[in-house]
Each structure stands twice: as C-alpha cells, then as structure tokens.
Amino acid sequence: MDVQYEFANKFRDQILRCSSCGFCRAICPLFGLTKRPALNARGKMLVLKEVMDGSIDLNDELVETLFQCTTCAGCAELCPSGVNVPDIIKQVRKDMVFLDSCHPVFKGMNKLLQEHTNIYGEDEPEDFERERNTPAEYVFFIGCVGSYREDEPTMATLDLLDHFRVDYTLIDEVCCSGVLEDVGYEINKNLAQKNIDLILATGAKTVITGCPFCSRTFNNKTQYDRLKQEKIKIIHISQLLKDFDPGVKTDKLVTYHDPCDLGRHCGIYEEPREIIRKIAPNFVEMRHNRANALCCGAGGGVRGAFAKNSIGMARRRLEEVEEIQAEVLLTECNSCLHNLDNAKLRAQKFKIYTTSQFINQLIESDR
Amino acid sequence: METSIKERLKEIVGPENYTDDLIDLIAYSKDATEHKHRPEAAVWPLDVNQVSKILMLANEKLFPVVPRGAGTSLAGLPVPERGGLILDMARMDKILNISIEDRLAVVQPGVVYQDLERALAPDDFCFPPDPASGAVCTLGGNVATNAGGIKGAKYGTTKDYVLALEVVLPDGRILHTGSQCMKTSSGYDLTKLFVGSEGTLGVITEITLKINPRPPLVTTSMATFDDLEDAGRAISEIMYSGILPSALEIVDQQSLKAINQNTDMNLPEVEALLVAETDGYTQEEVEFQMAKITKIFKKNNAATVRRAENEEEAAALWTARKTAYGVTARINNTLFVEDLAVPMSKVPDILRTISDLAKKYDLKIPTVGHAGDGNIHPVISFDGTSRSEVERVEKATKDLFEKVIELGGTLTGEHGIGLAKAPFMRMEHDDVAMDVMLSMKRLFDPNNILNPGKMGLEL
Ligand SMILES: Cc1cc2nc3c(=O)[nH]c(=O)nc-3n(C[C@H](O)[C@H](O)[C@H](O)COP(=O)(O)OP(=O)(O)OC[C@H]3O[C@@H](n4cnc5c(N)ncnc54)[C@H](O)[C@@H]3O)c2cc1C
Ligand code: SF4
Ligand code: SF4
C-alpha cells in the first residue's frame, strides 16, 4: 500500500520495531490508572501498525487512544526497542488534524490561541507588581499556568529572585504556544514573534522560565530559532537557583516530583535535587523517580481533553507521596503543581509547592 | 458475537468493565509474538463470581474465552485465535494476604510479579522465579505458563511455589485445589495440573504461593571462553561440583557481537561469556561457593575471570547479559525470542547447532540462556516484511527443534507452547501422552471454549 500519512513516512521503521513486549505497561500513567492496554504505548503502536498496513483508517474511532497520551516519554525511556512514542504520537496527531479527526478540546485550543494570547483565553493577566519590558540581565518568562492559574507560586518565585538580587524583568508575554505542536497543530507564529521581540527588546542575554515546557519550546522549536541566533540562553529556574545558597533549612520530610518536561525531556534531574538537599536534610525519593518518574497526568493536552483520567493519574502519583509519608512534595513545574494540587484529597496532609515557592516561604518565616 | 450476549456480559461486569471498542480489540489481538487475531469483545472481571457467570454464559452460547494477564507471552498463548471474549484479569490485582509465619502469600491473578516482590521485601522474603518480564507480567500468567527465570537452577520455577489455587471451570463451577500447608499428599495433585495449562483448562482467580526468605548476600563473577566446549564443560562441572549457583547465565558470540555493534561496551567477542552468582547468609558461605566456581572456570581454560568487589561492579558484569535482549530487539523489525531446554551436558551441542543453523540459513541468532538449568533462548531478529527471510526463519526453527528433541530436550523451558510451538507438540510427546492430554482437555472443557487452538490440543 502507498504510504499515505506523514507519520508513516517519518516513523514507519520505529513503529514496526515495537516488539509488543508490553514493558511500557510498567510506567505508562494511563495504563497504570485504567489497566486498559489500548491506552499504553503498545496499544498505540498496534493501532498504528494496522493503519500502516491498511487494515483500518486513521479516523475518529482512534482519537481516544491517539489523543490520550501525556507525551511523558516514560515508555520511551524504558522501551527495549527504542521506540520514541511521544514523537510518533505528535506526528500522528498532525496527520489526524489534517484529516479533520481531532479531539474537540484541542481544536478549541488552537482556535483560542488564534484569538487570545494564552491557553485560558483570559485577557487580564495577573499584574505581579513588577517591572515589565525594561532593560535587565534576565527576562523571567512565567508561562500560562503560572500567570493565570498558579499566581501564588509565581509571586513567591519573584520574591525569591528579588531576595537573591537577580536583575530581571517580566515581559508582556504571550503563550509560547508549544502545546499546539503536541496536540496536532503548529506553533502560532504571531505569538512566537511577539515573545521574541519582547525578549530582544530588553537586551537580556538569558531567559529564565518558570515552566519547563516553555523552556523546551524556546530551546528546541524552529519558530524560536531567532533567540539562538541572538545568542540568548534559555534556562529553567532550577538551573539558576542551584547556584544560590538559601541559608534556610526545614526539618520536614521532603520529596520531589520530576516533571516530565524537565526530567525525561531535558535530562535535568540533579539540579533540583541539589537545591532541595541544601534546604531539606530529610529528603527522600518516591518509588518512581528521575528517568523512571511517574507522570502527573497533565501533559500532552490530556488535562484539558480527558480531565477525569488526568486527575486520576495525579492521584496515583500522590499515593507514592503517602507511601513514603513525606510532609512536603516539591516540583519544578506549575502545570504539575496545578494538577497534583487539584487531585489532592482533603485527608492527605502533605503540602505541595514549587521548590522556589517553598524556599521563599522558609525565608519569609525565618525573618 | 450476538448483541444479546454482549448485553448480558455488560450486565455481569458492569458497562465500565466491558468493551468492544476497536482500539481495545486491536490491543488484545497480540502478545509479544507475531501471532495476531482480534477478539470480538473484552471484559475486566472483578471477582470470581463474575468469572463464573461469564464462563457459564460462554459454555451455553459456545463462544471462546481467552484469559489474559499482561500479554507478555512469547508463544502466542493469549492471542484469541478464534475470536470470542478476552478476560483481562488485570483489575483483579489485590494481594489478599501475606503470612510470613506460614511462609505464604495469597494473591489475585492480576497482581504484577514485581508488586508482590515489593510487598515481600520489607520482611526479606521473595517469590523466587524472577522472570525477566517481572516488571509487568502477572502472577496469573506466571502460573498459567509455569514461568521461570535466572534463578531456576537453584530455586526452580513457578510450579515449585504454587500451593493452592481457586479456579473457575468452563462450566462455571469454582474449584479449590491444594492446601495452605507446605506439604500435602491428599488426592490427585490438581494444583500442578493447572500450572502451565495456558488458560486451556480453567480460569485462575486466586493463587496461594509459597514464599522464600531472601539470602542477603550475593557475589558475582564473569568468565570469558575462547572455546564454546570449554564453557560447556565448566557449566557441567559447576553443576555437579556440589554447590548450586543462584544464577549461571551464558551469552554467546553472536550476542556479544550484536552488543558491540550497537553500543560502546567493547566486550570481548569470545565464543562464550558466563556470569555466575552465588548467594547465602554469611560472607564465608558465598565466598566458598564462588571460589569453587572461579576455580572451575580457570581449570576449563577461561580466558578471563573477573570477580565483582561491590554492587556496582556486579551490575557491570551483568550488563552483557541484561542488555542482550534490548540490543537484539533493535537490530531489525521482527523478533522471535525462542525458548528450549536441553539436559545440562548438552548445552554446548545446542549452542553449536544454533550457530550452524544461523550460517546455513543466513540468519543472525544471538543466543543467551540459563546455562545452569539448560534453558536456552536463541533470539532471532529479522525482517518480517521479507517473505524469503521469514521462510528461512521458519525452516531454521523447525530444524532447531528437531535437534532439541534428538538431544533429549524439550520444546519450551518456560514460555509454553501456545500457538508458536503447537505444530511441534507431537515431536516431543508420543501418541499416548497426546491422547491423555486430549482426554484431560475434554474432561474439563468438553465444548472447547477455553483458549481454543492452543497447545496442539485439537478436539
Ligand atoms: C522481554 C520478555 C522477557 C521475558 N522473560 C521471561 C522469563 O525470563 N521467564 C519466563 O518464564 N517468561 C518470560 N517472558 C514471557 C512471559 O513474560 C511469561 O510467559 C509470563 O508468565 C506471561 O505472563 P502474562 O501476565 O503476560 O500472561 P499472558 O501473556 O497474558 O498470558 C499467558 C498465558 O496465561 C494464561 N493466563 C493468564 N492469566 C490467567 C488466569 N488468571 N487464568 C488462567 N490462565 C491465565 C493466558 O490465557 C495465556 O495462555 C518474557 C517475555 C518478554 C516479552
Ligand atoms: S516497551 Fe517499546 S517495544 Fe515494548 S511494547 Fe512498549 S513500545 Fe513496544
Ligand atoms: S508517552 Fe507516557 S502517556 Fe504516552 S504512551 Fe508513553 S508512557 Fe503512556
């Protein structure tokens, strides 16, 4: 049969290489929650094999599995055959969008970002009482979740940057729109251009992002190549903080959730732990950590499109916090924080913060 | 499958535990082999009564029912070759009881091997078979295939640990076999009958396993041999030397070459590499055993012998063995993980045969194995889209199993017969044995509803 889809052109060999060993069951957050083999990487690859050999069409019937993937890359990390499922899934989604087979929530998200500047379609961002668009050494890029849903952790992070006397400015940022690439669309060029212009206008040589996903988007997507050409460095806040000594400590039992976007996708596992160890001598790992960390369930558009399962996945992650009886769960991603916090049951007494938020709290209570 | 049957199934398990969505049917159409067939529906039963009602319905309406664990089978065992219903046991995943006093664990069949290991670890106990798929395979699947692993030579396989079972028979009756005692001579051993029965006689809904204390100390060593026969002699000598290594694994030259081509590990491309592990409760005990092993390695002309001084070094010595599967899986688009066992003294003969067949049929067949119990895994990685290559693989496989039987070996050491080896059953089992097996299948499952088409048991 003629190769009809772009995903097959690009990934045929990898998809065929999936030996159906089923090892991805061990880590796939969707499988772990639902025990439904159709949703894990093997199920997805089997469906794609049938699409490639012409047994079935790429159509709406497949949306439930092909659009229900957090692109966490847990499977890719342990796959003996080296199948990179998130890359494959992102391309498949583009093919499906092309055929007008797409989860309505994702379609809506694309439309929203054509009309608005952020994924929530809200036009009044939190002010954060900081300078904007001024010359500075660093730009601090907050990200949509930090701007519109998790403003407390963002405020705390900004306070912490002030405490460490970091010379930064905010900008009138718009959504980096990287998420569109994950859900079958392209990065919105207008939004990208706006961010690039605003960053360059400040003269800053480094952008610090509060969100690891924004950091990935700026670093890896061609629409943001201009930043590279201008030698602008993009780092996540955890990469900056590791060089500071907060000078405060907690005796609480603390654990850390590796966001997929920072850990598996960028290989940043140690910097966040370096900082946490400085402030929390009682640091303890969850059962799944680092490259093996369990996804919180928010990524790849799943929180929007499959909300119930997204929360269910977060609950499973929180069970691991309970298992080690940690009192504080830290993470480095507002999106993880948001999902985990929404999933937390009243009976669960531990607290969830971003690392900078927690450090700032320790500093404030020390005063 | 008629709509009325589907409706009844939904009533039995609840709509959230029933599916006939295309994506589910595709996901259930395969295991870890190339065998493939879609079921018509699937259910996730939650308790024994639901299983019983489903089997009663199937027996009345005559549709096939195929129990399924994690679908990691390497011989087509859970592939619903004749359609029908998949009984996915994954939601019956509770550890019901762990009694260290009685040295047993009672589990539902959907419990994942590793989850039981984790639950036993705080008491320093374990369920020893240790299949390489332990992170995902289910205990129900382990029992139904009589799974084994690298610890086989010293600790045996699943069958040595199953004390009792709850099984739903094809007519819906619930059978309790065995006892919670460490030993029993009471009546026929019905428990063992279901171990390795590949879901063809009944659906296992509860398992009582004997558990073992885990020896806290291990030592590891690795030896390389320029000559396969030397390695073979070393294996035999170790196994009759009076000590039992907790693992004795072999990696052949083809595997070492494949690993070197695909990694930067730079392993010596010798004819055979052996990894041995001894375990025990005192340093003296493990050292004593290991000293004997390294002496035998040297006596049999090992080119190099390395002892691990600590855990990291031990892990390093294991890497060749443990990466072999992953490396082979990446070589080409289709993978056959074969499984056979021969009497221990015949390990070098079978390894020679495999390497000759690879040459004869122009194939790559890297081979690893549990040398300590004669269980060998030739892994054939090939281009499944090339008809001629597929044919060569099929011919090589047939030749291989003829040789295995000639050497007094068996078609499968731990993966089972399923679809992959069904055509060879009569090579190993004579007419009387096949007749008795067929009678047993008829006795339990006269309508042939449970996992039909497997094990060469055609009714
Ligand atoms: C990479 C890899 C490595 C492997 N390594 C090993 C190894 O080291 N040792 C080893 O022994 N195997 C190994 N296997 C094979 C496989 O993991 C085992 O056969 C395992 O026991 C299958 O368990 P499962 O839960 O996946 O069962 P499935 O594959 O789903 O089913 C296997 C059989 O069990 C039956 N079954 C499952 N549950 C029940 C039940 N509750 N009642 C009745 N019948 C049931 C099914 O009908 C089927 O016939 C490996 C597989 C892979 C892919
Ligand atoms: S782990 Fe990799 S090869 Fe195995 S089933 Fe999953 S995607 Fe396929
Ligand atoms: S990327 Fe994550 S969610 Fe998607 S199939 Fe792999 S493990 Fe599952």
XYZ file of N, CA and C in Angstrom, chain A residues 13 16-27 31 34-39 42-43 46-47 49-50 53 55-56 59 61-65 76 79-83 287-288 323, chain B residues 19 21-24 26-34 36 38 44 68-72 88 90-91 93 115 118 132-133 135-136 138 325-327 329-335 385:
264
model
N 9.674 2.723 10.424
C 10.631 1.764 10.931
C 10.527 1.614 12.451
N 7.356 -0.319 13.450
C 7.497 -1.762 13.209
C 8.433 -2.404 14.230
N 9.354 -1.611 14.725
C 10.333 -2.132 15.668
C 9.732 -2.442 17.045
N 8.564 -1.872 17.347
C 7.906 -2.194 18.616
C 7.636 -3.688 18.601
N 8.258 -4.397 19.552
C 8.156 -5.852 19.536
C 6.956 -6.336 20.343
N 6.095 -5.407 20.773
C 4.922 -5.736 21.594
C 5.303 -6.430 22.892
N 6.461 -6.115 23.427
C 6.889 -6.783 24.657
C 6.012 -6.391 25.841
N 5.365 -5.245 25.747
C 4.471 -4.833 26.827
C 5.164 -4.209 28.023
N 6.462 -3.997 27.935
C 7.185 -3.447 29.082
C 6.699 -2.040 29.454
N 6.124 -1.327 28.463
C 5.648 0.032 28.733
C 4.475 0.054 29.716
N 3.868 -1.087 29.958
C 2.814 -1.131 30.987
C 3.342 -0.671 32.338
N 4.637 -0.911 32.565
C 5.204 -0.643 33.887
C 5.192 0.835 34.234
N 5.167 1.708 33.240
C 5.346 3.129 33.544
C 4.238 4.004 32.985
N -2.065 3.656 31.461
C -2.307 2.242 31.687
C -2.426 1.959 33.181
N -5.924 3.032 34.278
C -7.110 2.402 33.686
C -6.979 0.893 33.515
N -5.738 0.386 33.527
C -5.469 -1.029 33.236
C -6.031 -1.400 31.860
N -6.019 -0.429 30.975
C -6.570 -0.651 29.630
C -5.417 -0.665 28.619
N -5.074 -1.872 28.102
C -3.896 -1.980 27.234
C -3.991 -1.132 25.962
N -5.205 -0.762 25.576
C -5.348 0.048 24.366
C -4.709 1.417 24.541
N -4.554 1.850 25.803
C -4.069 3.217 26.007
C -2.563 3.303 26.171
N 2.154 0.247 23.727
C 1.960 -0.925 22.857
C 0.627 -0.842 22.119
N -0.442 -0.489 22.841
C -1.757 -0.367 22.209
C -1.721 0.653 21.069
N 0.239 -0.765 18.090
C -0.527 -1.788 17.368
C -1.564 -1.139 16.461
N -2.216 -0.100 16.972
C -3.192 0.622 16.155
C -2.495 1.222 14.933
N 0.270 0.264 13.503
C 0.682 -0.779 12.552
C -0.491 -1.122 11.644
N -1.680 -1.222 12.235
C -2.850 -1.564 11.409
C -3.197 -0.440 10.447
N -0.678 -0.795 7.606
C -0.872 -1.887 6.638
C -2.248 -1.826 5.974
N -5.254 -1.938 7.251
C -6.409 -2.658 7.826
C -7.466 -1.706 8.373
N -7.024 -0.573 8.875
C -8.004 0.396 9.407
C -7.619 1.800 8.947
N -9.007 7.507 11.883
C -10.235 8.301 11.983
C -10.660 8.492 13.434
N -12.468 7.078 15.451
C -12.521 5.930 16.345
C -11.210 5.765 17.131
N -10.143 6.351 16.626
C -8.828 6.167 17.239
C -8.445 7.335 18.147
N -9.285 8.370 18.169
C -8.950 9.570 18.950
C -8.691 9.225 20.409
N -9.505 8.318 20.947
C -9.414 8.040 22.377
C -8.034 7.544 22.800
N -7.371 6.788 21.957
C -6.017 6.376 22.342
C -4.952 7.322 21.801
N 9.194 5.585 26.359
C 10.384 5.706 25.509
C 11.641 5.446 26.331
N 11.774 1.549 26.849
C 11.479 0.655 25.721
C 12.745 -0.040 25.222
N 12.797 -1.377 25.262
C 13.992 -2.072 24.793
C 14.246 -1.849 23.303
N 13.181 -1.556 22.542
C 13.352 -1.403 21.099
C 13.601 0.041 20.682
N 13.667 0.939 21.643
C 13.980 2.331 21.319
C 12.890 3.050 20.547
N 11.635 2.755 20.864
C 10.535 3.434 20.172
C 10.217 4.745 20.895
N 9.035 6.180 45.084
C 9.361 4.906 44.459
C 9.792 5.095 43.000
N 9.034 5.869 42.261
C 9.415 6.169 40.878
C 10.046 7.547 40.861
N 2.990 6.941 50.461
C 3.742 5.712 50.722
C 5.006 5.990 51.546
N -15.825 -3.870 27.006
C -15.529 -3.074 25.813
C -15.607 -3.911 24.542
N -14.748 -1.685 21.814
C -14.183 -0.601 21.004
C -13.057 -1.152 20.145
N -12.958 -0.620 18.958
C -11.929 -1.067 18.023
C -10.529 -1.019 18.650
N -10.223 0.067 19.349
C -8.855 0.197 19.890
C -8.559 -0.920 20.896
N -9.571 -1.346 21.639
C -9.335 -2.430 22.605
C -9.168 -3.763 21.886
N -7.994 -4.282 19.008
C -6.660 -4.323 18.402
C -5.604 -4.592 19.479
N -5.748 -3.907 20.615
C -4.757 -4.085 21.684
C -4.731 -5.535 22.181
N -5.876 -6.209 22.130
C -5.942 -7.591 22.620
C -5.652 -8.622 21.526
N -5.278 -8.147 20.345
C -5.106 -9.093 19.235
C -3.730 -9.746 19.232
N -2.834 -9.288 20.103
C -1.454 -9.773 20.031
C -0.861 -9.988 21.412
N 0.188 -10.806 21.451
C 1.055 -10.846 22.626
C 2.422 -10.358 22.144
N 3.510 -10.855 22.730
C 4.828 -10.366 22.298
C 5.384 -11.175 21.124
N 4.507 -11.850 20.385
C 4.942 -12.555 19.172
C 4.247 -11.934 17.969
N 4.397 -12.558 16.819
C 3.748 -12.046 15.614
C 2.363 -12.655 15.410
N -1.521 -13.094 15.651
C -2.438 -11.969 15.742
C -3.852 -12.373 15.354
N -8.041 -10.679 16.265
C -8.848 -9.842 17.163
C -9.925 -10.643 17.885
N -13.166 -6.887 31.928
C -12.263 -6.911 33.072
C -13.081 -7.409 34.280
N -6.381 -13.496 30.030
C -5.194 -12.729 29.654
C -4.629 -11.993 30.864
N -3.300 -12.050 30.992
C -2.625 -11.275 32.032
C -2.089 -10.018 31.397
N -0.753 -9.923 31.320
C -0.144 -8.727 30.741
C 0.111 -8.884 29.245
N -0.187 -10.047 28.704
C 0.050 -10.237 27.271
C 1.522 -10.190 26.903
N 2.390 -10.639 27.814
C 3.831 -10.657 27.506
C 4.277 -12.027 27.014
N -9.668 -10.050 30.618
C -8.452 -9.363 31.077
C -8.465 -9.350 32.610
N -6.455 -8.052 34.701
C -5.629 -7.004 35.317
C -6.305 -6.233 36.445
N -7.640 -6.206 36.469
C -8.299 -5.445 37.544
C -8.552 -6.316 38.777
N -6.364 -7.391 41.038
C -4.931 -7.212 41.290
C -4.615 -6.975 42.766
N 5.085 -6.270 41.939
C 4.338 -5.712 43.064
C 4.346 -6.673 44.249
N 7.749 -6.389 45.831
C 7.877 -5.173 46.651
C 7.191 -5.363 48.004
N 12.275 -12.283 33.492
C 12.829 -11.009 33.044
C 11.723 -9.987 32.768
N 10.494 -10.467 32.609
C 9.366 -9.571 32.365
C 8.664 -9.187 33.666
N 8.564 -6.852 35.720
C 8.007 -5.517 35.968
C 6.579 -5.395 35.471
N 6.165 -6.285 34.570
C 4.814 -6.172 34.016
C 3.975 -7.449 34.037
N 1.916 -10.846 34.963
C 1.046 -11.072 36.120
C 1.300 -12.459 36.716
N 18.851 -8.556 25.268
C 17.513 -8.519 24.685
C 17.249 -7.174 23.994
N 17.538 -6.096 24.715
C 17.286 -4.764 24.165
C 18.052 -4.536 22.879
N 19.302 -4.954 22.875
C 20.127 -4.755 21.680
C 19.553 -5.546 20.512
N 16.578 -6.563 20.120
C 15.264 -6.031 19.743
C 15.389 -4.851 18.785
N 16.538 -4.183 18.811
C 16.687 -3.006 17.946
C 17.312 -3.330 16.596
N 17.808 -4.567 16.421
C 18.522 -4.877 15.187
C 17.599 -4.840 13.981
N 16.433 -5.444 14.119
C 15.529 -5.475 12.973
C 14.084 -5.347 13.437
N 13.139 -5.409 12.484
C 11.765 -5.085 12.855
C 10.959 -6.250 13.429
N 11.495 -7.474 13.399
C 10.735 -8.599 13.929
C 11.636 -9.441 14.821
N 11.039 -9.917 15.901
C 11.848 -10.583 16.909
C 11.173 -11.884 17.345
N 9.102 -8.291 6.990
C 8.411 -7.897 5.762
C 8.987 -8.637 4.548
